[in-house]
């Protein structure tokens, strides 16, 4: 995978709360530059559907409701773009297609396991 939120790859600066407490025009300029660079990095990988899915919202801006024991309620810590197809081989795995956007919800150390936990749409 290629993590589009990894700052070593993206070179997107870490926005501090103090930067967002300035005048509205300065915040608008800062966010415009930030999102423009993010858009260049992500290219066609990010569309309305993947953004809404990652934010767990519908197309009208309403929060999606899921059961408390569902993995969909776990907040994402990163996002990844699938670059190789994978077919699920167990009940706790999800199949992935090239181009899918995955919300990563757990990234254990390589010593613990080679697997990460993630969600794609409503599959976790």
Coordinates of N, CA and C in Angstrom, one line a residue:
X1 N 0.8 -1.2 0.0 CA 0.0 0.0 0.0 C 0.9 1.2 0.0
X2 N 0.3 2.3 -0.3 CA 0.9 3.6 -0.2 C 0.1 4.5 0.7
X3 N 0.5 4.8 1.9 CA -0.3 5.6 2.8 C -0.2 7.1 2.4
X4 N -1.4 7.6 2.0 CA -1.4 9.0 1.6 C -1.3 10.0 2.7
X5 N -1.4 9.5 4.0 CA -1.3 10.4 5.1 C 0.0 10.4 5.8
X6 N 0.9 9.5 5.3 CA 2.3 9.5 5.9 C 3.0 10.7 5.5
X7 N 3.4 11.5 6.5 CA 4.1 12.8 6.2 C 5.4 12.7 5.5
X8 N 6.1 11.5 5.7 CA 7.3 11.2 4.9 C 7.1 11.2 3.4
X9 N 5.9 10.7 3.1 CA 5.5 10.6 1.7 C 4.8 11.9 1.2
X10 N 3.9 12.4 2.0 CA 3.1 13.5 1.5 C 3.7 14.9 1.6
X11 N 4.6 15.0 2.6 CA 5.2 16.3 2.9 C 4.2 17.4 3.3
X12 N 3.0 16.9 3.7 CA 2.0 17.8 4.3 C 2.4 18.2 5.7
X13 N 2.4 19.5 6.0 CA 2.8 19.9 7.3 C 1.8 19.6 8.3
X14 N 2.2 19.4 9.6 CA 1.2 19.1 10.6 C 0.6 20.4 11.1
X15 N -0.7 20.6 10.8 CA -1.4 21.8 11.1 C -1.6 21.8 12.6
X16 N -1.2 22.9 13.2 CA -1.3 23.1 14.7 C -2.6 23.9 14.9
X17 N -3.2 23.7 16.1 CA -4.4 24.4 16.4 C -4.2 25.9 16.4
X18 N -3.0 26.3 16.8 CA -2.6 27.8 16.8 C -2.7 28.4 15.4
X19 N -2.3 27.6 14.4 CA -2.4 28.1 13.0 C -3.8 28.3 12.6
X20 N -4.7 27.6 13.2 CA -6.1 27.8 12.8 C -6.9 28.8 13.7
X21 N -6.2 29.4 14.6 CA -6.8 30.4 15.5 C -6.5 31.8 15.0
X22 N -6.0 31.9 13.8 CA -5.7 33.3 13.2 C -7.0 33.8 12.5
X23 N -6.8 34.9 11.8 CA -7.9 35.5 11.1 C -8.5 34.5 10.0
X24 N -9.8 34.6 9.8 CA -10.5 33.7 8.8 C -9.8 33.7 7.5
X25 N -9.4 34.8 7.0 CA -8.7 34.9 5.6 C -7.4 34.1 5.6
X26 N -6.6 34.2 6.7 CA -5.4 33.5 6.8 C -5.6 32.0 6.8
X27 N -6.6 31.6 7.6 CA -7.0 30.2 7.7 C -7.4 29.6 6.4
X28 N -8.2 30.4 5.7 CA -8.7 30.0 4.4 C -7.5 29.8 3.4
X29 N -6.6 30.7 3.4 CA -5.4 30.6 2.5 C -4.6 29.4 2.9
X30 N -4.4 29.2 4.2 CA -3.6 28.0 4.7 C -4.3 26.7 4.3
X31 N -5.6 26.6 4.5 CA -6.3 25.4 4.2 C -6.4 25.1 2.7
X32 N -6.5 26.2 2.0 CA -6.6 26.1 0.5 C -5.3 25.5 -0.1
X33 N -4.2 26.0 0.4 CA -2.9 25.5 0.0 C -2.7 24.0 0.4
X34 N -3.1 23.7 1.7 CA -2.9 22.4 2.2 C -3.8 21.4 1.4
X35 N -5.0 21.7 1.2 CA -5.9 20.8 0.5 C -5.6 20.7 -1.0
X36 N -5.0 21.8 -1.6 CA -4.6 21.7 -3.0 C -3.4 20.7 -3.1
X37 N -2.5 20.8 -2.2 CA -1.3 19.8 -2.2 C -1.8 18.4 -1.9
X38 N -2.8 18.2 -1.0 CA -3.3 16.9 -0.7 C -4.0 16.4 -2.0
X39 N -4.8 17.2 -2.7 CA -5.5 16.8 -3.9 C -4.5 16.4 -5.0
X40 N -3.4 17.1 -5.1 CA -2.4 16.7 -6.1 C -1.8 15.3 -5.7
X41 N -1.6 15.0 -4.5 CA -1.1 13.7 -4.0 C -2.1 12.6 -4.3
X42 N -3.3 12.8 -3.9 CA -4.3 11.8 -4.0 C -4.8 11.6 -5.4
X43 N -4.7 12.6 -6.2 CA -5.2 12.5 -7.6 C -6.6 12.0 -7.7
X44 N -6.9 11.0 -8.5 CA -8.2 10.4 -8.7 C -8.6 9.4 -7.7
X45 N -7.7 9.1 -6.7 CA -8.0 8.1 -5.7 C -9.1 8.5 -4.7
X46 N -9.2 9.8 -4.5 CA -10.1 10.3 -3.5 C -11.3 10.9 -4.2
X47 N -12.5 10.4 -4.0 CA -13.7 11.0 -4.5 C -14.7 11.2 -3.4
X48 N -15.9 11.7 -3.7 CA -16.9 12.0 -2.7 C -17.2 10.8 -1.9
X49 N -17.4 9.6 -2.6 CA -17.8 8.4 -1.9 C -16.8 7.9 -0.9
X50 N -15.5 8.0 -1.3 CA -14.5 7.5 -0.3 C -14.3 8.5 0.8
X51 N -14.4 9.8 0.6 CA -14.4 10.8 1.7 C -15.5 10.6 2.6
X52 N -16.7 10.5 2.1 CA -17.9 10.3 2.9 C -17.8 9.0 3.7
X53 N -17.4 8.0 3.1 CA -17.2 6.7 3.8 C -16.2 6.8 4.9
X54 N -15.1 7.4 4.6 CA -14.1 7.6 5.6 C -14.6 8.4 6.8
X55 N -15.3 9.5 6.5 CA -15.9 10.3 7.5 C -17.2 9.8 8.2
X56 N -17.6 8.6 7.6 CA -18.8 7.9 8.1 C -20.0 8.9 8.0
X57 N -20.2 9.5 6.9 CA -21.3 10.4 6.6 C -22.0 10.0 5.4
X58 N -23.3 10.4 5.3 CA -24.0 10.2 4.0 C -23.8 11.4 3.1
X59 N -24.4 11.4 1.9 CA -24.2 12.5 1.0 C -25.0 13.7 1.4
X60 N -25.7 13.7 2.5 CA -26.3 15.0 3.0 C -25.7 15.5 4.2
X61 N -24.5 14.9 4.6 CA -23.8 15.4 5.8 C -24.2 14.8 7.1
X62 N -25.1 13.8 7.1 CA -25.6 13.2 8.3 C -24.7 12.0 8.7
X63 N -24.4 11.9 10.0 CA -23.6 10.8 10.5 C -24.2 9.4 10.2
X64 N -23.5 8.4 9.8 CA -24.0 7.1 9.6 C -24.1 6.4 11.0
X65 N -25.1 5.7 11.2 CA -25.3 5.0 12.5 C -25.0 3.6 12.3
X66 N -24.1 3.0 13.2 CA -23.8 1.6 13.2 C -23.9 1.1 14.6
X67 N -24.0 -0.2 14.8 CA -24.0 -0.8 16.1 C -22.7 -0.5 16.9
X68 N -22.8 -0.5 18.2 CA -21.6 -0.2 19.0 C -20.5 -1.3 18.8
X69 N -20.9 -2.5 18.5 CA -19.9 -3.6 18.4 C -19.3 -3.7 17.0
X70 N -19.7 -2.8 16.1 CA -19.2 -2.8 14.8 C -17.9 -2.1 14.6
X71 N -17.0 -2.7 13.8 CA -15.7 -2.0 13.5 C -15.8 -0.7 12.8
X72 N -17.0 -0.4 12.2 CA -17.2 0.8 11.5 C -17.1 2.0 12.5
X73 N -17.4 1.8 13.8 CA -17.4 2.9 14.8 C -16.0 3.2 15.2
X74 N -15.0 2.4 14.9 CA -13.6 2.7 15.3 C -13.1 3.8 14.4
X75 N -12.5 4.8 15.0 CA -12.0 5.9 14.2 C -10.7 5.5 13.4
X76 N -10.6 6.0 12.3 CA -9.4 5.7 11.5 C -8.2 6.5 12.0
X77 N -7.0 5.8 11.9 CA -5.8 6.5 12.2 C -4.9 6.8 11.0
X78 N -5.3 6.3 9.9 CA -4.6 6.6 8.6 C -5.5 6.1 7.5
X79 N -5.2 6.4 6.3 CA -5.9 6.0 5.1 C -4.8 5.4 4.1
X80 N -5.3 4.4 3.4 CA -4.3 3.7 2.5 C -5.0 3.5 1.1
X81 N -4.3 3.5 0.1 CA -4.8 3.3 -1.3 C -4.3 1.9 -1.7
X82 N -5.2 1.0 -2.1 CA -4.8 -0.4 -2.4 C -4.1 -0.4 -3.8
X83 N -3.0 -1.0 -3.8 CA -2.2 -1.1 -5.1 C -2.1 -2.5 -5.6
X84 N -2.6 -3.5 -4.8 CA -2.6 -4.9 -5.2 C -3.9 -5.6 -4.8
X85 N -4.5 -6.3 -5.6 CA -5.8 -7.0 -5.3 C -5.5 -8.1 -4.3
X86 N -6.5 -8.3 -3.4 CA -6.4 -9.3 -2.3 C -7.8 -9.9 -2.2
X87 N -7.9 -11.2 -2.2 CA -9.1 -11.9 -1.9 C -9.1 -12.4 -0.5
X88 N -10.2 -12.1 0.3 CA -10.3 -12.5 1.6 C -10.2 -14.1 1.7
X89 N -9.5 -14.6 2.7 CA -9.3 -16.0 2.9 C -9.8 -16.5 4.2
X90 N -10.4 -15.6 5.0 CA -10.9 -15.9 6.3 C -12.1 -15.0 6.6
X91 N -12.9 -15.4 7.6 CA -14.1 -14.6 7.9 C -13.8 -13.2 8.4
X92 N -12.6 -13.0 9.0 CA -12.2 -11.7 9.6 C -11.4 -10.9 8.6
X93 N -11.4 -11.2 7.3 CA -10.7 -10.5 6.3 C -11.6 -9.9 5.3
X94 N -11.2 -8.8 4.6 CA -12.0 -8.2 3.5 C -11.2 -8.3 2.2
X95 N -12.0 -8.5 1.2 CA -11.3 -8.5 -0.2 C -11.1 -7.0 -0.6
X96 N -10.0 -6.9 -1.3 CA -9.5 -5.5 -1.7 C -9.3 -5.5 -3.2
X97 N -9.7 -4.4 -3.8 CA -9.5 -4.2 -5.3 C -8.5 -3.0 -5.4
X98 N -7.7 -3.1 -6.5 CA -6.8 -2.0 -6.8 C -7.6 -0.7 -6.9
X99 N -7.2 0.4 -6.2 CA -7.9 1.6 -6.2 C -8.8 1.9 -5.0
X100 N -9.1 0.8 -4.2 CA -9.9 1.0 -3.0 C -9.2 1.9 -2.1
X101 N -10.0 2.7 -1.3 CA -9.5 3.5 -0.2 C -9.8 2.7 1.1
X102 N -8.9 2.5 1.9 CA -9.0 1.8 3.2 C -8.8 2.8 4.3
X103 N -9.7 2.8 5.3 CA -9.4 3.5 6.5 C -8.8 2.6 7.5
X104 N -7.5 2.9 7.8 CA -6.8 2.0 8.7 C -7.2 2.3 10.2
X105 N -7.6 1.3 10.9 CA -8.0 1.5 12.3 C -7.1 0.9 13.3
X106 N -6.1 0.1 12.9 CA -5.1 -0.4 13.9 C -3.9 -0.8 13.1
X107 N -2.7 -0.4 13.5 CA -1.4 -0.7 12.9 C -0.5 -1.3 13.9
X108 N -0.6 -2.5 14.3 CA 0.3 -3.1 15.3 C 1.7 -3.2 14.7
X109 N 2.7 -3.3 15.6 CA 4.1 -3.3 15.2 C 4.3 -4.6 14.4
X110 N 5.3 -4.5 13.6 CA 5.7 -5.7 12.7 C 6.1 -6.9 13.5
X111 N 6.6 -6.7 14.7 CA 6.9 -7.8 15.6 C 5.7 -8.6 16.0
X112 N 4.6 -7.9 16.2 CA 3.3 -8.5 16.7 C 2.6 -9.3 15.5
X113 N 2.5 -8.6 14.4 CA 1.7 -9.2 13.3 C 2.1 -8.5 12.0
X114 N 1.9 -9.2 10.9 CA 2.1 -8.5 9.6 C 0.8 -7.8 9.1
X115 N -0.3 -8.1 9.8 CA -1.7 -7.6 9.4 C -2.0 -6.3 10.1
X116 N -2.7 -5.4 9.4 CA -3.3 -4.2 9.9 C -4.8 -4.5 9.9
X117 N -5.5 -3.7 10.7 CA -7.0 -3.7 10.7 C -7.5 -2.5 10.0
X118 N -8.5 -2.7 9.2 CA -9.0 -1.5 8.4 C -10.4 -1.7 8.1
X119 N -11.0 -0.7 7.4 CA -12.4 -0.8 7.0 C -12.5 -0.2 5.6
X120 N -13.4 -0.8 4.8 CA -13.7 -0.3 3.5 C -15.2 -0.2 3.4
X121 N -15.6 1.1 3.3 CA -17.1 1.3 3.4 C -17.6 0.8 4.7
X122 N -18.6 -0.2 4.6 CA -19.2 -0.8 5.8 C -18.5 -2.1 6.3
X123 N -17.5 -2.5 5.6 CA -16.8 -3.7 6.0 C -15.6 -3.4 6.8
X124 N -15.5 -4.1 8.0 CA -14.3 -3.8 8.9 C -13.6 -5.2 9.2

